[in-house]
Amino acid sequence: MVVTEAGDLLRRILDQERGDAAQFPRRLVARDEALGLGIMVARPEKFSRWCNGTIPERRSQIAPADLLHVSLEQLYALG
């Protein structure tokens, strides 16, 4: 998957979750904590950067992948 495609996909997911503008980020933070990955801060600018092509560090990719039912194998294969 090309980075711009990943950003477009994340943007679509966020758009679908916008019943409450912070719903997906809150779910993401809760999943990050449930997985024992530490504390992720759900700032809107973080998601904006991700949608615009900034690739999050590897640890920050795990919770969104898990939340979207993407296996770690698929995540690592996509780069």
Tab-separated table of C-alpha atoms in Angstrom:
chain	number	residue	atom	x	y	z
A	1	MET	CA	0.000	0.000	0.000
A	2	VAL	CA	1.347	3.381	-0.954
A	3	VAL	CA	1.510	5.971	1.827
A	4	THR	CA	-1.034	8.219	0.122
A	5	GLU	CA	-3.390	5.248	-0.142
A	6	ALA	CA	-2.912	4.561	3.569
A	7	GLY	CA	-3.638	8.206	4.353
A	8	ASP	CA	-6.753	8.132	2.165
A	9	LEU	CA	-7.949	4.962	3.896
A	10	LEU	CA	-7.392	6.456	7.354
A	11	ARG	CA	-9.186	9.636	6.279
A	12	ARG	CA	-12.179	7.565	5.120
A	13	ILE	CA	-12.212	5.616	8.380
A	14	LEU	CA	-12.098	8.834	10.394
A	15	ASP	CA	-14.897	10.307	8.258
A	16	GLN	CA	-17.073	7.245	8.937
A	17	GLU	CA	-16.399	7.510	12.667
A	18	ARG	CA	-17.267	11.208	12.868
A	19	GLY	CA	-20.583	10.828	14.685
A	20	ASP	CA	-18.384	12.313	17.391
A	21	ALA	CA	-15.260	13.973	16.007
A	22	ALA	CA	-13.089	12.366	18.691
A	23	GLN	CA	-14.678	8.898	18.661
A	24	PHE	CA	-12.013	7.037	16.669
A	25	PRO	CA	-9.091	8.668	18.492
A	26	ARG	CA	-10.686	7.741	21.852
A	27	ARG	CA	-11.202	4.163	20.708
A	28	LEU	CA	-7.613	4.101	19.500
A	29	VAL	CA	-6.266	5.336	22.843
A	30	ALA	CA	-8.349	2.745	24.709
A	31	ARG	CA	-7.075	-0.048	22.429
A	32	ASP	CA	-3.478	1.115	22.868
A	33	GLU	CA	-3.860	0.951	26.646
A	34	ALA	CA	-5.675	-2.416	26.513
A	35	LEU	CA	-2.811	-3.878	24.497
A	36	GLY	CA	-0.396	-2.685	27.172
A	37	LEU	CA	1.460	-0.426	24.757
A	38	GLY	CA	1.540	2.562	27.050
A	39	ILE	CA	-0.281	5.808	26.682
A	40	MET	CA	-1.132	7.252	23.299
A	41	VAL	CA	-2.339	10.830	23.161
A	42	ALA	CA	-5.247	11.351	20.779
A	43	ARG	CA	-4.482	14.822	19.513
A	44	PRO	CA	-6.296	15.804	16.302
A	45	GLU	CA	-3.060	17.025	14.692
A	46	LYS	CA	-1.550	13.532	15.058
A	47	PHE	CA	-4.308	12.014	12.938
A	48	SER	CA	-4.142	14.899	10.503
A	49	ARG	CA	-0.420	14.240	9.980
A	50	TRP	CA	-1.078	10.521	9.534
A	51	CYS	CA	-3.778	11.264	6.941
A	52	ASN	CA	-1.371	13.551	5.104
A	53	GLY	CA	1.317	10.919	4.738
A	54	THR	CA	3.390	10.994	7.936
A	55	ILE	CA	4.151	7.396	8.840
A	56	PRO	CA	3.735	6.776	12.559
A	57	GLU	CA	6.472	4.969	14.433
A	58	ARG	CA	6.082	1.187	14.488
A	59	ARG	CA	4.707	1.049	18.052
A	60	SER	CA	2.039	3.606	17.161
A	61	GLN	CA	0.870	1.451	14.237
A	62	ILE	CA	-0.095	-1.555	16.369
A	63	ALA	CA	-3.257	-0.222	18.056
A	64	PRO	CA	-4.845	1.152	14.853
A	65	ALA	CA	-4.073	-2.100	13.052
A	66	ASP	CA	-5.608	-4.137	15.873
A	67	LEU	CA	-8.649	-1.868	16.023
A	68	LEU	CA	-9.160	-2.306	12.272
A	69	HIS	CA	-8.575	-6.083	12.417
A	70	VAL	CA	-5.265	-6.004	10.539
A	71	SER	CA	-2.874	-8.687	11.769
A	72	LEU	CA	0.676	-7.788	12.779
A	73	GLU	CA	1.876	-9.940	9.875
A	74	GLN	CA	-0.176	-7.871	7.432
A	75	LEU	CA	0.939	-4.647	9.089
A	76	TYR	CA	4.616	-5.520	8.817
A	77	ALA	CA	4.189	-6.789	5.259
A	78	LEU	CA	2.639	-3.450	4.256
A	79	GLY	CA	5.561	-1.548	5.756
